[in-house]
Amino acid sequence: MLDPNFAGPKSSMTWQIEAELLNGPWLLLGQALPLNIKIKKLHAGDCQIYLHDFQTQLVETTQLHACGFGEISKHSWIIQTMANMEQKICTDNNPFGTEIILPSVIWSSHTLPSALTSSFEICNIKRDYQLEVRLGFRMGLSKLKIAIREFQFPVYVTAVEASKATLQ
């Protein structure tokens, strides 16, 4: 949730932000993120909210165990970074309970890198991924205060198209 006093002492706004993966934890190489971001106004009051920053990255973790020793390596893959967007999400006229879904056009033109290796676990080697989504919001007139909200999803990366039955 965004802090109700974030926009200034006269603001009594609270916003709930939800992010979900539409295909569960499955991500396909070379495809856009199946992401849905919903923002809900929880209090009455007048305040505008803007999406200022948007970033998605995939954190790869590889674990190797051999001869009683273990090694862990991590690598980050930036999928997309956008700053200074100033995309208006809500205006003063939105009533209590308003739900807004961010347009997927924000992230749909960026795909998972094809150079990634699919998630796997075999013998003593395991590779898994975590998707991180960072949203920066600006409320009201202040251009100096940006509230950052982060979402983290453990995901499975696959190189083949999964059937609809598998995704459900």
mmCIF file of C-alpha atoms in Angstrom:
data_model
loop_
_atom_site.group_PDB
_atom_site.id
_atom_site.type_symbol
_atom_site.label_atom_id
_atom_site.label_comp_id
_atom_site.label_asym_id
_atom_site.label_seq_id
_atom_site.Cartn_x
_atom_site.Cartn_y
_atom_site.Cartn_z
ATOM 1 C CA MET A 1 0.000 0.000 0.000
ATOM 2 C CA LEU A 2 1.051 3.558 -0.543
ATOM 3 C CA ASP A 3 1.482 5.642 2.607
ATOM 4 C CA PRO A 4 -1.584 7.861 3.175
ATOM 5 C CA ASN A 5 0.649 10.793 4.201
ATOM 6 C CA PHE A 6 3.048 10.385 1.304
ATOM 7 C CA ALA A 7 1.501 13.139 -0.823
ATOM 8 C CA GLY A 8 1.477 15.641 2.028
ATOM 9 C CA PRO A 9 -0.317 16.323 5.299
ATOM 10 C CA LYS A 10 -3.633 17.191 3.598
ATOM 11 C CA SER A 11 -3.846 13.850 1.793
ATOM 12 C CA SER A 12 -5.862 10.986 3.226
ATOM 13 C CA MET A 13 -5.301 8.618 0.308
ATOM 14 C CA THR A 14 -4.412 4.966 0.517
ATOM 15 C CA TRP A 15 -3.891 2.816 -2.537
ATOM 16 C CA GLN A 16 -3.621 -0.976 -2.691
ATOM 17 C CA ILE A 17 -1.281 -2.295 -5.365
ATOM 18 C CA GLU A 18 -1.428 -5.907 -6.549
ATOM 19 C CA ALA A 19 0.795 -7.611 -9.103
ATOM 20 C CA GLU A 20 0.194 -11.110 -10.427
ATOM 21 C CA LEU A 21 1.529 -13.395 -13.105
ATOM 22 C CA LEU A 22 -1.308 -14.472 -15.388
ATOM 23 C CA ASN A 23 0.215 -17.893 -16.192
ATOM 24 C CA GLY A 24 1.192 -18.711 -12.638
ATOM 25 C CA PRO A 25 4.937 -19.110 -12.141
ATOM 26 C CA TRP A 26 5.655 -20.013 -15.795
ATOM 27 C CA LEU A 27 7.645 -17.640 -18.033
ATOM 28 C CA LEU A 28 8.468 -18.425 -21.659
ATOM 29 C CA LEU A 29 11.762 -17.424 -23.268
ATOM 30 C CA GLY A 30 11.332 -14.859 -26.030
ATOM 31 C CA GLN A 31 7.847 -13.909 -24.777
ATOM 32 C CA ALA A 32 6.533 -10.835 -22.963
ATOM 33 C CA LEU A 33 5.809 -11.078 -19.248
ATOM 34 C CA PRO A 34 2.242 -12.276 -18.545
ATOM 35 C CA LEU A 35 1.848 -9.594 -15.886
ATOM 36 C CA ASN A 36 -1.199 -7.860 -14.428
ATOM 37 C CA ILE A 37 -0.892 -4.835 -12.122
ATOM 38 C CA LYS A 38 -4.001 -3.544 -10.376
ATOM 39 C CA ILE A 39 -4.305 -0.393 -8.257
ATOM 40 C CA LYS A 40 -7.309 0.176 -5.992
ATOM 41 C CA LYS A 41 -8.302 3.400 -4.227
ATOM 42 C CA LEU A 42 -9.143 2.560 -0.595
ATOM 43 C CA HIS A 43 -10.147 5.967 0.797
ATOM 44 C CA ALA A 44 -12.151 8.944 -0.339
ATOM 45 C CA GLY A 45 -10.113 12.047 -1.006
ATOM 46 C CA ASP A 46 -8.552 14.060 -3.757
ATOM 47 C CA CYS A 47 -5.099 13.208 -5.009
ATOM 48 C CA GLN A 48 -3.531 12.298 -8.317
ATOM 49 C CA ILE A 49 -1.212 9.323 -8.664
ATOM 50 C CA TYR A 50 1.389 8.834 -11.396
ATOM 51 C CA LEU A 51 3.480 5.862 -12.442
ATOM 52 C CA HIS A 52 6.963 7.377 -12.461
ATOM 53 C CA ASP A 53 9.258 4.325 -12.775
ATOM 54 C CA PHE A 54 8.884 0.729 -13.935
ATOM 55 C CA GLN A 55 11.523 -2.022 -13.862
ATOM 56 C CA THR A 56 11.512 -5.776 -14.331
ATOM 57 C CA GLN A 57 14.477 -8.052 -13.813
ATOM 58 C CA LEU A 58 15.106 -11.753 -13.535
ATOM 59 C CA VAL A 59 17.521 -13.019 -10.880
ATOM 60 C CA GLU A 60 19.122 -16.336 -11.804
ATOM 61 C CA THR A 61 20.458 -18.539 -8.994
ATOM 62 C CA THR A 62 22.619 -21.569 -9.758
ATOM 63 C CA GLN A 63 23.484 -23.994 -6.955
ATOM 64 C CA LEU A 64 26.225 -26.594 -7.326
ATOM 65 C CA HIS A 65 26.932 -29.296 -4.732
ATOM 66 C CA ALA A 66 29.904 -31.650 -5.126
ATOM 67 C CA CYS A 67 32.205 -33.544 -2.764
ATOM 68 C CA GLY A 68 30.508 -32.071 0.299
ATOM 69 C CA PHE A 69 30.986 -28.488 -0.879
ATOM 70 C CA GLY A 70 28.437 -26.084 -2.239
ATOM 71 C CA GLU A 71 28.644 -23.040 -4.434
ATOM 72 C CA ILE A 72 25.932 -20.533 -5.264
ATOM 73 C CA SER A 73 26.163 -17.985 -8.062
ATOM 74 C CA LYS A 74 23.666 -15.266 -8.915
ATOM 75 C CA HIS A 75 23.182 -13.252 -12.071
ATOM 76 C CA SER A 76 20.667 -10.488 -12.794
ATOM 77 C CA TRP A 77 19.034 -9.955 -16.154
ATOM 78 C CA ILE A 78 17.377 -6.554 -16.611
ATOM 79 C CA ILE A 79 14.337 -7.050 -18.812
ATOM 80 C CA GLN A 80 13.138 -3.450 -18.824
ATOM 81 C CA THR A 81 13.765 -0.146 -17.066
ATOM 82 C CA MET A 82 11.697 2.991 -17.588
ATOM 83 C CA ALA A 83 12.111 6.218 -15.618
ATOM 84 C CA ASN A 84 10.418 9.626 -15.582
ATOM 85 C CA MET A 85 7.293 8.151 -17.166
ATOM 86 C CA GLU A 86 4.813 10.469 -15.429
ATOM 87 C CA GLN A 87 1.909 8.308 -16.593
ATOM 88 C CA LYS A 88 -1.240 9.516 -14.851
ATOM 89 C CA ILE A 89 -3.048 6.607 -13.237
ATOM 90 C CA CYS A 90 -5.729 8.261 -11.121
ATOM 91 C CA THR A 91 -7.230 11.711 -10.939
ATOM 92 C CA ASP A 92 -9.066 13.585 -8.209
ATOM 93 C CA ASN A 93 -12.388 12.453 -9.703
ATOM 94 C CA ASN A 94 -11.930 8.721 -9.079
ATOM 95 C CA PRO A 95 -14.356 7.542 -6.357
ATOM 96 C CA PHE A 96 -13.554 5.253 -3.424
ATOM 97 C CA GLY A 97 -13.124 1.644 -4.562
ATOM 98 C CA THR A 98 -11.936 2.523 -8.065
ATOM 99 C CA GLU A 99 -9.776 -0.243 -9.554
ATOM 100 C CA ILE A 100 -7.337 0.569 -12.306
ATOM 101 C CA ILE A 101 -5.384 -2.023 -14.276
ATOM 102 C CA LEU A 102 -2.129 -0.719 -15.712
ATOM 103 C CA PRO A 103 -2.008 -1.155 -19.483
ATOM 104 C CA SER A 104 0.192 -4.085 -20.530
ATOM 105 C CA VAL A 105 1.647 -1.936 -23.322
ATOM 106 C CA ILE A 106 4.085 -0.679 -20.655
ATOM 107 C CA TRP A 107 5.895 -4.057 -20.576
ATOM 108 C CA SER A 108 4.535 -6.101 -23.510
ATOM 109 C CA SER A 109 7.149 -4.871 -26.004
ATOM 110 C CA HIS A 110 9.986 -6.353 -23.909
ATOM 111 C CA THR A 111 10.565 -10.104 -23.914
ATOM 112 C CA LEU A 112 12.556 -12.533 -21.813
ATOM 113 C CA PRO A 113 16.087 -12.872 -23.204
ATOM 114 C CA SER A 114 16.476 -15.968 -25.377
ATOM 115 C CA ALA A 115 20.013 -16.404 -23.980
ATOM 116 C CA LEU A 116 18.647 -17.613 -20.643
ATOM 117 C CA THR A 117 18.756 -21.282 -19.713
ATOM 118 C CA SER A 118 15.513 -22.889 -18.619
ATOM 119 C CA SER A 119 14.982 -23.659 -14.939
ATOM 120 C CA PHE A 120 16.283 -27.125 -14.062
ATOM 121 C CA GLU A 121 17.426 -29.458 -11.311
ATOM 122 C CA ILE A 122 19.629 -32.426 -12.133
ATOM 123 C CA CYS A 123 21.936 -34.436 -9.869
ATOM 124 C CA ASN A 124 23.867 -31.811 -7.945
ATOM 125 C CA ILE A 125 23.066 -28.716 -10.028
ATOM 126 C CA LYS A 126 19.974 -26.542 -9.722
ATOM 127 C CA ARG A 127 19.047 -23.337 -11.557
ATOM 128 C CA ASP A 128 16.035 -21.269 -10.602
ATOM 129 C CA TYR A 129 14.781 -17.747 -11.129
ATOM 130 C CA GLN A 130 13.013 -14.943 -9.330
ATOM 131 C CA LEU A 131 11.170 -12.177 -11.163
ATOM 132 C CA GLU A 132 11.407 -8.744 -9.539
ATOM 133 C CA VAL A 133 8.986 -5.976 -10.483
ATOM 134 C CA ARG A 134 9.638 -2.448 -9.187
ATOM 135 C CA LEU A 135 7.091 0.329 -9.478
ATOM 136 C CA GLY A 136 7.772 3.961 -8.605
ATOM 137 C CA PHE A 137 4.731 6.110 -7.825
ATOM 138 C CA ARG A 138 4.404 9.844 -7.412
ATOM 139 C CA MET A 139 1.353 11.278 -5.674
ATOM 140 C CA GLY A 140 0.073 14.826 -5.713
ATOM 141 C CA LEU A 141 2.111 17.792 -6.843
ATOM 142 C CA SER A 142 5.471 16.868 -5.320
ATOM 143 C CA LYS A 143 7.977 15.753 -7.945
ATOM 144 C CA LEU A 144 10.561 14.944 -5.290
ATOM 145 C CA LYS A 145 8.847 12.087 -3.431
ATOM 146 C CA ILE A 146 8.698 8.763 -5.208
ATOM 147 C CA ALA A 147 7.299 5.683 -3.431
ATOM 148 C CA ILE A 148 8.884 2.447 -4.670
ATOM 149 C CA ARG A 149 6.939 -0.818 -4.404
ATOM 150 C CA GLU A 150 8.636 -4.131 -5.134
ATOM 151 C CA PHE A 151 7.112 -7.489 -5.986
ATOM 152 C CA GLN A 152 9.073 -10.737 -6.144
ATOM 153 C CA PHE A 153 7.877 -13.951 -7.755
ATOM 154 C CA PRO A 154 9.666 -17.314 -7.798
ATOM 155 C CA VAL A 155 9.283 -18.426 -11.422
ATOM 156 C CA TYR A 156 10.081 -21.287 -13.771
ATOM 157 C CA VAL A 157 11.639 -20.261 -17.072
ATOM 158 C CA THR A 158 10.991 -22.604 -19.975
ATOM 159 C CA ALA A 159 12.066 -22.575 -23.616
ATOM 160 C CA VAL A 160 9.103 -24.486 -24.986
ATOM 161 C CA GLU A 161 5.534 -23.358 -25.188
ATOM 162 C CA ALA A 162 3.641 -24.878 -22.270
ATOM 163 C CA SER A 163 0.165 -26.245 -22.868
ATOM 164 C CA LYS A 164 -2.786 -24.430 -21.329
ATOM 165 C CA ALA A 165 -3.454 -27.425 -19.077
ATOM 166 C CA THR A 166 0.081 -27.177 -17.641
ATOM 167 C CA LEU A 167 -0.311 -23.457 -16.939
ATOM 168 C CA GLN A 168 -3.544 -23.982 -15.020
#
